[in-house]
């Protein structure tokens, strides 16, 4: 029996190759500094945990919850958008709670995609942005990830040459994996283009609160009229260090939100009610914890950039997100990002994410996550320095990927 149709459309999961090497090394006693998966290591603020525990003690909270989110949580998210972005949302018709932004994207794809529909996706980009639509039967057309003129040139070409015409364009700023940040003028141009060509805009703003230059990233919904065509996805995973809680939101255009809510009503009963109540407390509570989390990531970013540079591995300083997008050192570039990432595990006891896992245009890069403390980041830099000092011998024994093609 062959593969099922939908799984056959998915490419091999390249991260798994690095994960297997990492597990094997650890089983052999290696101390791997894991900068690969973007899995926040900071504890969830105590007042949020306390609210979860308090609510979980009430047996009434153990029943099925609300798929679109309890009313108080949707109101809290609407209030957050009002405070942070100056955007007014109706919590009844323009807000849906999701099981993280990843699930929200996947379910939105199911809600709006007909077989063969074309979706414009940045490359490189977080995998669910592309493969959520692929699994829903859509077709992908890639556009540059950087928010510059080439992005709009690609949009114009896509509208002219795609059959059928694209139904949606995906945005993700601050970007995972590239850490690009978009300005409000960019969003204005995207919304104008989308309205002109009758295309939806789906924006992933999961890293809205992890920024380092003092300038908070904007929301696409700040653009006048954006609500006519746009939905934005956010998450508490990074903002409040709640990754395993699986709590996110979709907000914006009422038609799209209604479609998402309808699909979700068939698929889930929403997050566990105590999690939703605790998420409400997070959004309505003190924001000093957000500042503290942001400060920790900034210190880690600075240590990463400084210590890796001294080790001989230049890493551009990201303006936002919890990732650095680092060009592979020149003499290793012919190996490709997967082989280079495997070498770092085997020879330096450091795990990173190969850029090819985010799209073919990411193959000259690796993604480095700020998920270890400063001491461990410096340890990774020392390991890499030793690896680079002996790299000529290592390269002699490795066949470049290009030679296998």
PDB file of N, CA and C in Angstrom, residues 200-295:
ATOM      1  N   UNK A 200      -7.160  37.857   0.050  1.00  0.00           N
ATOM      2  CA  UNK A 200      -7.106  37.930   1.505  1.00  0.00           C
ATOM      3  C   UNK A 200      -5.660  38.036   1.980  1.00  0.00           C
ATOM      4  N   UNK A 201      -5.485  38.636   3.152  1.00  0.00           N
ATOM      5  CA  UNK A 201      -4.173  38.755   3.793  1.00  0.00           C
ATOM      6  C   UNK A 201      -4.232  38.022   5.129  1.00  0.00           C
ATOM      7  N   UNK A 202      -3.339  37.062   5.314  1.00  0.00           N
ATOM      8  CA  UNK A 202      -3.264  36.307   6.563  1.00  0.00           C
ATOM      9  C   UNK A 202      -1.904  36.588   7.197  1.00  0.00           C
ATOM     10  N   UNK A 203      -1.926  37.263   8.329  1.00  0.00           N
ATOM     11  CA  UNK A 203      -0.704  37.746   8.963  1.00  0.00           C
ATOM     12  C   UNK A 203      -0.425  36.984  10.253  1.00  0.00           C
ATOM     13  N   UNK A 204       0.817  36.496  10.390  1.00  0.00           N
ATOM     14  CA  UNK A 204       1.264  35.811  11.605  1.00  0.00           C
ATOM     15  C   UNK A 204       2.088  36.800  12.427  1.00  0.00           C
ATOM     16  N   UNK A 205       1.568  37.182  13.590  1.00  0.00           N
ATOM     17  CA  UNK A 205       2.218  38.169  14.452  1.00  0.00           C
ATOM     18  C   UNK A 205       2.608  37.547  15.790  1.00  0.00           C
ATOM     19  N   UNK A 206       3.060  36.301  15.748  1.00  0.00           N
ATOM     20  CA  UNK A 206       3.355  35.575  16.985  1.00  0.00           C
ATOM     21  C   UNK A 206       4.475  36.202  17.796  1.00  0.00           C
ATOM     22  N   UNK A 207       5.360  36.982  17.147  1.00  0.00           N
ATOM     23  CA  UNK A 207       6.527  37.552  17.840  1.00  0.00           C
ATOM     24  C   UNK A 207       6.364  39.056  18.070  1.00  0.00           C
ATOM     25  N   UNK A 208       5.138  39.502  18.202  1.00  0.00           N
ATOM     26  CA  UNK A 208       4.856  40.936  18.308  1.00  0.00           C
ATOM     27  C   UNK A 208       5.530  41.589  19.506  1.00  0.00           C
ATOM     28  N   UNK A 209       5.757  40.839  20.589  1.00  0.00           N
ATOM     29  CA  UNK A 209       6.302  41.447  21.807  1.00  0.00           C
ATOM     30  C   UNK A 209       7.779  41.144  22.024  1.00  0.00           C
ATOM     31  N   UNK A 210       8.410  40.405  21.101  1.00  0.00           N
ATOM     32  CA  UNK A 210       9.829  40.101  21.239  1.00  0.00           C
ATOM     33  C   UNK A 210      10.586  40.982  20.242  1.00  0.00           C
ATOM     34  N   UNK A 211      10.912  42.184  20.677  1.00  0.00           N
ATOM     35  CA  UNK A 211      11.628  43.139  19.825  1.00  0.00           C
ATOM     36  C   UNK A 211      12.712  43.814  20.660  1.00  0.00           C
ATOM     37  N   UNK A 212      13.761  44.323  19.986  1.00  0.00           N
ATOM     38  CA  UNK A 212      14.966  44.727  20.701  1.00  0.00           C
ATOM     39  C   UNK A 212      15.421  46.158  20.453  1.00  0.00           C
ATOM     40  N   UNK A 213      14.801  46.873  19.534  1.00  0.00           N
ATOM     41  CA  UNK A 213      15.286  48.217  19.217  1.00  0.00           C
ATOM     42  C   UNK A 213      14.404  49.312  19.788  1.00  0.00           C
ATOM     43  N   UNK A 214      13.473  48.933  20.666  1.00  0.00           N
ATOM     44  CA  UNK A 214      12.600  49.919  21.285  1.00  0.00           C
ATOM     45  C   UNK A 214      11.378  50.283  20.478  1.00  0.00           C
ATOM     46  N   UNK A 215      11.278  49.761  19.257  1.00  0.00           N
ATOM     47  CA  UNK A 215      10.142  50.071  18.392  1.00  0.00           C
ATOM     48  C   UNK A 215       9.242  48.853  18.263  1.00  0.00           C
ATOM     49  N   UNK A 216       8.048  48.874  18.869  1.00  0.00           N
ATOM     50  CA  UNK A 216       7.164  47.698  18.786  1.00  0.00           C
ATOM     51  C   UNK A 216       6.721  47.446  17.348  1.00  0.00           C
ATOM     52  N   UNK A 217       6.786  46.205  16.883  1.00  0.00           N
ATOM     53  CA  UNK A 217       6.312  45.904  15.523  1.00  0.00           C
ATOM     54  C   UNK A 217       4.819  46.210  15.383  1.00  0.00           C
ATOM     55  N   UNK A 218       4.418  46.735  14.235  1.00  0.00           N
ATOM     56  CA  UNK A 218       3.001  47.069  14.048  1.00  0.00           C
ATOM     57  C   UNK A 218       2.172  45.850  13.664  1.00  0.00           C
ATOM     58  N   UNK A 219       0.869  46.053  13.682  1.00  0.00           N
ATOM     59  CA  UNK A 219      -0.094  45.056  13.195  1.00  0.00           C
ATOM     60  C   UNK A 219      -0.618  45.510  11.839  1.00  0.00           C
ATOM     61  N   UNK A 220      -0.849  44.557  10.955  1.00  0.00           N
ATOM     62  CA  UNK A 220      -1.421  44.891   9.655  1.00  0.00           C
ATOM     63  C   UNK A 220      -2.801  45.518   9.824  1.00  0.00           C
ATOM     64  N   UNK A 221      -3.489  45.197  10.928  1.00  0.00           N
ATOM     65  CA  UNK A 221      -4.838  45.717  11.134  1.00  0.00           C
ATOM     66  C   UNK A 221      -4.850  47.195  11.518  1.00  0.00           C
ATOM     67  N   UNK A 222      -3.673  47.775  11.758  1.00  0.00           N
ATOM     68  CA  UNK A 222      -3.595  49.214  11.995  1.00  0.00           C
ATOM     69  C   UNK A 222      -3.871  50.010  10.723  1.00  0.00           C
ATOM     70  N   UNK A 223      -3.724  49.378   9.573  1.00  0.00           N
ATOM     71  CA  UNK A 223      -3.963  50.064   8.298  1.00  0.00           C
ATOM     72  C   UNK A 223      -5.465  50.285   8.126  1.00  0.00           C
ATOM     73  N   UNK A 224      -5.907  51.510   7.863  1.00  0.00           N
ATOM     74  CA  UNK A 224      -7.338  51.746   7.631  1.00  0.00           C
ATOM     75  C   UNK A 224      -7.867  50.864   6.506  1.00  0.00           C
ATOM     76  N   UNK A 225      -8.964  50.182   6.763  1.00  0.00           N
ATOM     77  CA  UNK A 225      -9.568  49.309   5.769  1.00  0.00           C
ATOM     78  C   UNK A 225      -9.016  47.903   5.738  1.00  0.00           C
ATOM     79  N   UNK A 226      -7.981  47.619   6.547  1.00  0.00           N
ATOM     80  CA  UNK A 226      -7.394  46.273   6.536  1.00  0.00           C
ATOM     81  C   UNK A 226      -8.397  45.222   6.971  1.00  0.00           C
ATOM     82  N   UNK A 227      -9.320  45.605   7.830  1.00  0.00           N
ATOM     83  CA  UNK A 227     -10.298  44.650   8.340  1.00  0.00           C
ATOM     84  C   UNK A 227     -11.171  44.081   7.214  1.00  0.00           C
ATOM     85  N   UNK A 228     -11.209  44.754   6.076  1.00  0.00           N
ATOM     86  CA  UNK A 228     -12.008  44.268   4.941  1.00  0.00           C
ATOM     87  C   UNK A 228     -11.428  42.999   4.329  1.00  0.00           C
ATOM     88  N   UNK A 229     -10.098  42.787   4.497  1.00  0.00           N
ATOM     89  CA  UNK A 229      -9.468  41.668   3.790  1.00  0.00           C
ATOM     90  C   UNK A 229      -8.526  40.841   4.655  1.00  0.00           C
ATOM     91  N   UNK A 230      -8.246  41.274   5.882  1.00  0.00           N
ATOM     92  CA  UNK A 230      -7.144  40.672   6.642  1.00  0.00           C
ATOM     93  C   UNK A 230      -7.586  40.002   7.929  1.00  0.00           C
ATOM     94  N   UNK A 231      -6.868  38.922   8.252  1.00  0.00           N
ATOM     95  CA  UNK A 231      -6.954  38.270   9.568  1.00  0.00           C
ATOM     96  C   UNK A 231      -5.528  38.121  10.089  1.00  0.00           C
ATOM     97  N   UNK A 232      -5.376  38.325  11.398  1.00  0.00           N
ATOM     98  CA  UNK A 232      -4.054  38.220  12.012  1.00  0.00           C
ATOM     99  C   UNK A 232      -4.072  37.161  13.106  1.00  0.00           C
ATOM    100  N   UNK A 233      -2.977  36.419  13.189  1.00  0.00           N
ATOM    101  CA  UNK A 233      -2.828  35.347  14.168  1.00  0.00           C
ATOM    102  C   UNK A 233      -1.760  35.743  15.188  1.00  0.00           C
ATOM    103  N   UNK A 234      -2.097  35.590  16.446  1.00  0.00           N
ATOM    104  CA  UNK A 234      -1.138  35.858  17.519  1.00  0.00           C
ATOM    105  C   UNK A 234      -1.113  34.671  18.471  1.00  0.00           C
ATOM    106  N   UNK A 235      -0.152  34.706  19.379  1.00  0.00           N
ATOM    107  CA  UNK A 235       0.055  33.573  20.288  1.00  0.00           C
ATOM    108  C   UNK A 235       0.558  34.083  21.620  1.00  0.00           C
ATOM    109  N   UNK A 236       0.216  33.387  22.691  1.00  0.00           N
ATOM    110  CA  UNK A 236       0.770  33.690  24.014  1.00  0.00           C
ATOM    111  C   UNK A 236       2.062  32.924  24.269  1.00  0.00           C
ATOM    112  N   UNK A 237       2.453  32.053  23.335  1.00  0.00           N
ATOM    113  CA  UNK A 237       3.597  31.167  23.561  1.00  0.00           C
ATOM    114  C   UNK A 237       4.869  31.924  23.881  1.00  0.00           C
ATOM    115  N   UNK A 238       5.162  32.967  23.090  1.00  0.00           N
ATOM    116  CA  UNK A 238       6.393  33.719  23.302  1.00  0.00           C
ATOM    117  C   UNK A 238       6.170  34.925  24.210  1.00  0.00           C
ATOM    118  N   UNK A 239       5.035  35.595  24.044  1.00  0.00           N
ATOM    119  CA  UNK A 239       4.764  36.801  24.821  1.00  0.00           C
ATOM    120  C   UNK A 239       4.803  36.527  26.314  1.00  0.00           C
ATOM    121  N   UNK A 240       4.188  35.425  26.750  1.00  0.00           N
ATOM    122  CA  UNK A 240       4.125  35.082  28.173  1.00  0.00           C
ATOM    123  C   UNK A 240       4.849  33.782  28.483  1.00  0.00           C
ATOM    124  N   UNK A 241       5.660  33.312  27.546  1.00  0.00           N
ATOM    125  CA  UNK A 241       6.389  32.050  27.719  1.00  0.00           C
ATOM    126  C   UNK A 241       5.420  30.926  28.094  1.00  0.00           C
ATOM    127  N   UNK A 242       4.429  30.701  27.231  1.00  0.00           N
ATOM    128  CA  UNK A 242       3.389  29.693  27.445  1.00  0.00           C
ATOM    129  C   UNK A 242       3.305  28.731  26.260  1.00  0.00           C
ATOM    130  N   UNK A 243       4.424  28.209  25.745  1.00  0.00           N
ATOM    131  CA  UNK A 243       4.352  27.410  24.510  1.00  0.00           C
ATOM    132  C   UNK A 243       3.522  26.143  24.626  1.00  0.00           C
ATOM    133  N   UNK A 244       3.655  25.423  25.752  1.00  0.00           N
ATOM    134  CA  UNK A 244       2.933  24.168  25.889  1.00  0.00           C
ATOM    135  C   UNK A 244       1.462  24.336  26.240  1.00  0.00           C
ATOM    136  N   UNK A 245       1.058  25.550  26.548  1.00  0.00           N
ATOM    137  CA  UNK A 245      -0.341  25.797  26.901  1.00  0.00           C
ATOM    138  C   UNK A 245      -1.236  25.798  25.663  1.00  0.00           C
ATOM    139  N   UNK A 246      -0.653  26.058  24.502  1.00  0.00           N
ATOM    140  CA  UNK A 246      -1.357  26.085  23.218  1.00  0.00           C
ATOM    141  C   UNK A 246      -2.539  27.046  23.239  1.00  0.00           C
ATOM    142  N   UNK A 247      -2.200  28.328  23.299  1.00  0.00           N
ATOM    143  CA  UNK A 247      -3.233  29.345  23.304  1.00  0.00           C
ATOM    144  C   UNK A 247      -2.841  30.476  22.346  1.00  0.00           C
ATOM    145  N   UNK A 248      -3.696  30.686  21.348  1.00  0.00           N
ATOM    146  CA  UNK A 248      -3.476  31.759  20.397  1.00  0.00           C
ATOM    147  C   UNK A 248      -4.803  32.352  19.961  1.00  0.00           C
ATOM    148  N   UNK A 249      -4.742  33.226  18.957  1.00  0.00           N
ATOM    149  CA  UNK A 249      -5.948  33.924  18.506  1.00  0.00           C
ATOM    150  C   UNK A 249      -5.876  34.207  17.016  1.00  0.00           C
ATOM    151  N   UNK A 250      -7.052  34.282  16.408  1.00  0.00           N
ATOM    152  CA  UNK A 250      -7.213  34.859  15.079  1.00  0.00           C
ATOM    153  C   UNK A 250      -8.175  36.021  15.230  1.00  0.00           C
ATOM    154  N   UNK A 251      -7.814  37.164  14.647  1.00  0.00           N
ATOM    155  CA  UNK A 251      -8.665  38.351  14.766  1.00  0.00           C
ATOM    156  C   UNK A 251      -8.727  39.050  13.415  1.00  0.00           C
ATOM    157  N   UNK A 252      -9.839  39.724  13.165  1.00  0.00           N
ATOM    158  CA  UNK A 252      -9.925  40.527  11.952  1.00  0.00           C
ATOM    159  C   UNK A 252     -11.218  40.330  11.192  1.00  0.00           C
ATOM    160  N   UNK A 253     -11.103  40.191   9.886  1.00  0.00           N
ATOM    161  CA  UNK A 253     -12.248  40.157   8.968  1.00  0.00           C
ATOM    162  C   UNK A 253     -13.335  39.186   9.427  1.00  0.00           C
ATOM    163  N   UNK A 254     -14.565  39.672   9.531  1.00  0.00           N
ATOM    164  CA  UNK A 254     -15.661  38.876  10.088  1.00  0.00           C
ATOM    165  C   UNK A 254     -15.985  37.641   9.256  1.00  0.00           C
ATOM    166  N   UNK A 255     -15.898  37.761   7.935  1.00  0.00           N
ATOM    167  CA  UNK A 255     -16.208  36.610   7.079  1.00  0.00           C
ATOM    168  C   UNK A 255     -15.200  35.486   7.306  1.00  0.00           C
ATOM    169  N   UNK A 256     -13.924  35.831   7.343  1.00  0.00           N
ATOM    170  CA  UNK A 256     -12.894  34.824   7.561  1.00  0.00           C
ATOM    171  C   UNK A 256     -12.976  34.247   8.971  1.00  0.00           C
ATOM    172  N   UNK A 257     -13.217  35.096   9.950  1.00  0.00           N
ATOM    173  CA  UNK A 257     -13.323  34.619  11.335  1.00  0.00           C
ATOM    174  C   UNK A 257     -14.519  33.679  11.483  1.00  0.00           C
ATOM    175  N   UNK A 258     -15.627  33.993  10.831  1.00  0.00           N
ATOM    176  CA  UNK A 258     -16.803  33.123  10.898  1.00  0.00           C
ATOM    177  C   UNK A 258     -16.516  31.765  10.261  1.00  0.00           C
ATOM    178  N   UNK A 259     -15.774  31.766   9.148  1.00  0.00           N
ATOM    179  CA  UNK A 259     -15.422  30.500   8.494  1.00  0.00           C
ATOM    180  C   UNK A 259     -14.525  29.665   9.393  1.00  0.00           C
ATOM    181  N   UNK A 260     -13.540  30.305  10.016  1.00  0.00           N
ATOM    182  CA  UNK A 260     -12.651  29.599  10.933  1.00  0.00           C
ATOM    183  C   UNK A 260     -13.432  29.035  12.115  1.00  0.00           C
ATOM    184  N   UNK A 261     -14.314  29.840  12.695  1.00  0.00           N
ATOM    185  CA  UNK A 261     -15.092  29.386  13.854  1.00  0.00           C
ATOM    186  C   UNK A 261     -15.972  28.193  13.485  1.00  0.00           C
ATOM    187  N   UNK A 262     -16.514  28.209  12.287  1.00  0.00           N
ATOM    188  CA  UNK A 262     -17.386  27.100  11.870  1.00  0.00           C
ATOM    189  C   UNK A 262     -16.591  25.806  11.728  1.00  0.00           C
ATOM    190  N   UNK A 263     -15.409  25.886  11.088  1.00  0.00           N
ATOM    191  CA  UNK A 263     -14.568  24.702  10.949  1.00  0.00           C
ATOM    192  C   UNK A 263     -14.149  24.188  12.323  1.00  0.00           C
ATOM    193  N   UNK A 264     -13.718  25.090  13.192  1.00  0.00           N
ATOM    194  CA  UNK A 264     -13.283  24.687  14.530  1.00  0.00           C
ATOM    195  C   UNK A 264     -14.400  24.029  15.321  1.00  0.00           C
ATOM    196  N   UNK A 265     -15.619  24.455  15.102  1.00  0.00           N
ATOM    197  CA  UNK A 265     -16.735  23.879  15.863  1.00  0.00           C
ATOM    198  C   UNK A 265     -16.898  22.391  15.573  1.00  0.00           C
ATOM    199  N   UNK A 266     -16.428  21.939  14.405  1.00  0.00           N
ATOM    200  CA  UNK A 266     -16.479  20.521  14.069  1.00  0.00           C
ATOM    201  C   UNK A 266     -15.242  19.764  14.560  1.00  0.00           C
ATOM    202  N   UNK A 267     -14.157  20.493  14.844  1.00  0.00           N
ATOM    203  CA  UNK A 267     -12.885  19.845  15.126  1.00  0.00           C
ATOM    204  C   UNK A 267     -12.495  19.811  16.598  1.00  0.00           C
ATOM    205  N   UNK A 268     -12.920  20.807  17.379  1.00  0.00           N
ATOM    206  CA  UNK A 268     -12.464  20.845  18.770  1.00  0.00           C
ATOM    207  C   UNK A 268     -13.497  21.535  19.657  1.00  0.00           C
ATOM    208  N   UNK A 269     -13.304  21.364  20.970  1.00  0.00           N
ATOM    209  CA  UNK A 269     -14.127  22.051  21.962  1.00  0.00           C
ATOM    210  C   UNK A 269     -13.354  23.173  22.640  1.00  0.00           C
ATOM    211  N   UNK A 270     -12.268  23.604  22.014  1.00  0.00           N
ATOM    212  CA  UNK A 270     -11.473  24.668  22.596  1.00  0.00           C
ATOM    213  C   UNK A 270     -10.497  24.142  23.627  1.00  0.00           C
ATOM    214  N   UNK A 271      -9.617  25.022  24.067  1.00  0.00           N
ATOM    215  CA  UNK A 271      -8.646  24.660  25.098  1.00  0.00           C
ATOM    216  C   UNK A 271      -9.360  24.397  26.417  1.00  0.00           C
ATOM    217  N   UNK A 272      -8.698  23.636  27.293  1.00  0.00           N
ATOM    218  CA  UNK A 272      -9.173  23.371  28.649  1.00  0.00           C
ATOM    219  C   UNK A 272      -9.536  24.704  29.305  1.00  0.00           C
ATOM    220  N   UNK A 273     -10.741  24.789  29.892  1.00  0.00           N
ATOM    221  CA  UNK A 273     -11.237  26.053  30.436  1.00  0.00           C
ATOM    222  C   UNK A 273     -10.252  26.722  31.401  1.00  0.00           C
ATOM    223  N   UNK A 274      -9.603  26.013  32.319  1.00  0.00           N
ATOM    224  CA  UNK A 274      -8.622  26.691  33.183  1.00  0.00           C
ATOM    225  C   UNK A 274      -7.487  27.353  32.404  1.00  0.00           C
ATOM    226  N   UNK A 275      -7.098  26.783  31.271  1.00  0.00           N
ATOM    227  CA  UNK A 275      -6.074  27.433  30.449  1.00  0.00           C
ATOM    228  C   UNK A 275      -6.618  28.737  29.866  1.00  0.00           C
ATOM    229  N   UNK A 276      -7.874  28.710  29.419  1.00  0.00           N
ATOM    230  CA  UNK A 276      -8.466  29.927  28.870  1.00  0.00           C
ATOM    231  C   UNK A 276      -8.620  31.010  29.935  1.00  0.00           C
ATOM    232  N   UNK A 277      -8.992  30.618  31.133  1.00  0.00           N
ATOM    233  CA  UNK A 277      -9.127  31.593  32.226  1.00  0.00           C
ATOM    234  C   UNK A 277      -7.759  32.174  32.572  1.00  0.00           C
ATOM    235  N   UNK A 278      -6.729  31.315  32.634  1.00  0.00           N
ATOM    236  CA  UNK A 278      -5.384  31.794  32.926  1.00  0.00           C
ATOM    237  C   UNK A 278      -4.871  32.704  31.812  1.00  0.00           C
ATOM    238  N   UNK A 279      -5.203  32.386  30.554  1.00  0.00           N
ATOM    239  CA  UNK A 279      -4.815  33.243  29.434  1.00  0.00           C
ATOM    240  C   UNK A 279      -5.499  34.604  29.529  1.00  0.00           C
ATOM    241  N   UNK A 280      -6.742  34.609  30.002  1.00  0.00           N
ATOM    242  CA  UNK A 280      -7.442  35.874  30.226  1.00  0.00           C
ATOM    243  C   UNK A 280      -6.712  36.703  31.273  1.00  0.00           C
ATOM    244  N   UNK A 281      -6.278  36.052  32.351  1.00  0.00           N
ATOM    245  CA  UNK A 281      -5.519  36.747  33.401  1.00  0.00           C
ATOM    246  C   UNK A 281      -4.203  37.291  32.852  1.00  0.00           C
ATOM    247  N   UNK A 282      -3.578  36.548  31.932  1.00  0.00           N
ATOM    248  CA  UNK A 282      -2.333  37.020  31.328  1.00  0.00           C
ATOM    249  C   UNK A 282      -2.572  38.307  30.540  1.00  0.00           C
ATOM    250  N   UNK A 283      -3.588  38.309  29.688  1.00  0.00           N
ATOM    251  CA  UNK A 283      -3.846  39.470  28.840  1.00  0.00           C
ATOM    252  C   UNK A 283      -4.328  40.679  29.632  1.00  0.00           C
ATOM    253  N   UNK A 284      -5.070  40.441  30.715  1.00  0.00           N
ATOM    254  CA  UNK A 284      -5.599  41.549  31.519  1.00  0.00           C
ATOM    255  C   UNK A 284      -4.667  41.969  32.643  1.00  0.00           C
ATOM    256  N   UNK A 285      -3.600  41.200  32.878  1.00  0.00           N
ATOM    257  CA  UNK A 285      -2.750  41.414  34.042  1.00  0.00           C
ATOM    258  C   UNK A 285      -1.579  42.350  33.795  1.00  0.00           C
ATOM    259  N   UNK A 286      -0.643  42.385  34.740  1.00  0.00           N
ATOM    260  CA  UNK A 286       0.525  43.276  34.629  1.00  0.00           C
ATOM    261  C   UNK A 286       1.400  42.890  33.445  1.00  0.00           C
ATOM    262  N   UNK A 287       2.034  43.902  32.857  1.00  0.00           N
ATOM    263  CA  UNK A 287       2.847  43.666  31.668  1.00  0.00           C
ATOM    264  C   UNK A 287       4.340  43.709  31.949  1.00  0.00           C
ATOM    265  N   UNK A 288       4.725  43.843  33.231  1.00  0.00           N
ATOM    266  CA  UNK A 288       6.153  43.865  33.533  1.00  0.00           C
ATOM    267  C   UNK A 288       6.812  42.533  33.181  1.00  0.00           C
ATOM    268  N   UNK A 289       6.035  41.434  33.254  1.00  0.00           N
ATOM    269  CA  UNK A 289       6.596  40.130  32.899  1.00  0.00           C
ATOM    270  C   UNK A 289       6.961  40.072  31.418  1.00  0.00           C
ATOM    271  N   UNK A 290       6.201  40.764  30.563  1.00  0.00           N
ATOM    272  CA  UNK A 290       6.526  40.814  29.135  1.00  0.00           C
ATOM    273  C   UNK A 290       7.858  41.530  28.940  1.00  0.00           C
ATOM    274  N   UNK A 291       8.037  42.641  29.660  1.00  0.00           N
ATOM    275  CA  UNK A 291       9.294  43.383  29.570  1.00  0.00           C
ATOM    276  C   UNK A 291      10.469  42.528  30.025  1.00  0.00           C
ATOM    277  N   UNK A 292      10.260  41.745  31.084  1.00  0.00           N
ATOM    278  CA  UNK A 292      11.339  40.893  31.599  1.00  0.00           C
ATOM    279  C   UNK A 292      11.713  39.815  30.580  1.00  0.00           C
ATOM    280  N   UNK A 293      10.710  39.177  30.002  1.00  0.00           N
ATOM    281  CA  UNK A 293      10.971  38.135  29.003  1.00  0.00           C
ATOM    282  C   UNK A 293      11.709  38.729  27.811  1.00  0.00           C
ATOM    283  N   UNK A 294      11.250  39.899  27.357  1.00  0.00           N
ATOM    284  CA  UNK A 294      11.910  40.566  26.234  1.00  0.00           C
ATOM    285  C   UNK A 294      13.365  40.888  26.580  1.00  0.00           C
ATOM    286  N   UNK A 295      13.593  41.335  27.818  1.00  0.00           N
ATOM    287  CA  UNK A 295      14.947  41.669  28.250  1.00  0.00           C
ATOM    288  C   UNK A 295      15.873  40.464  28.262  1.00  0.00           C
TER     289      UNK A 295
END
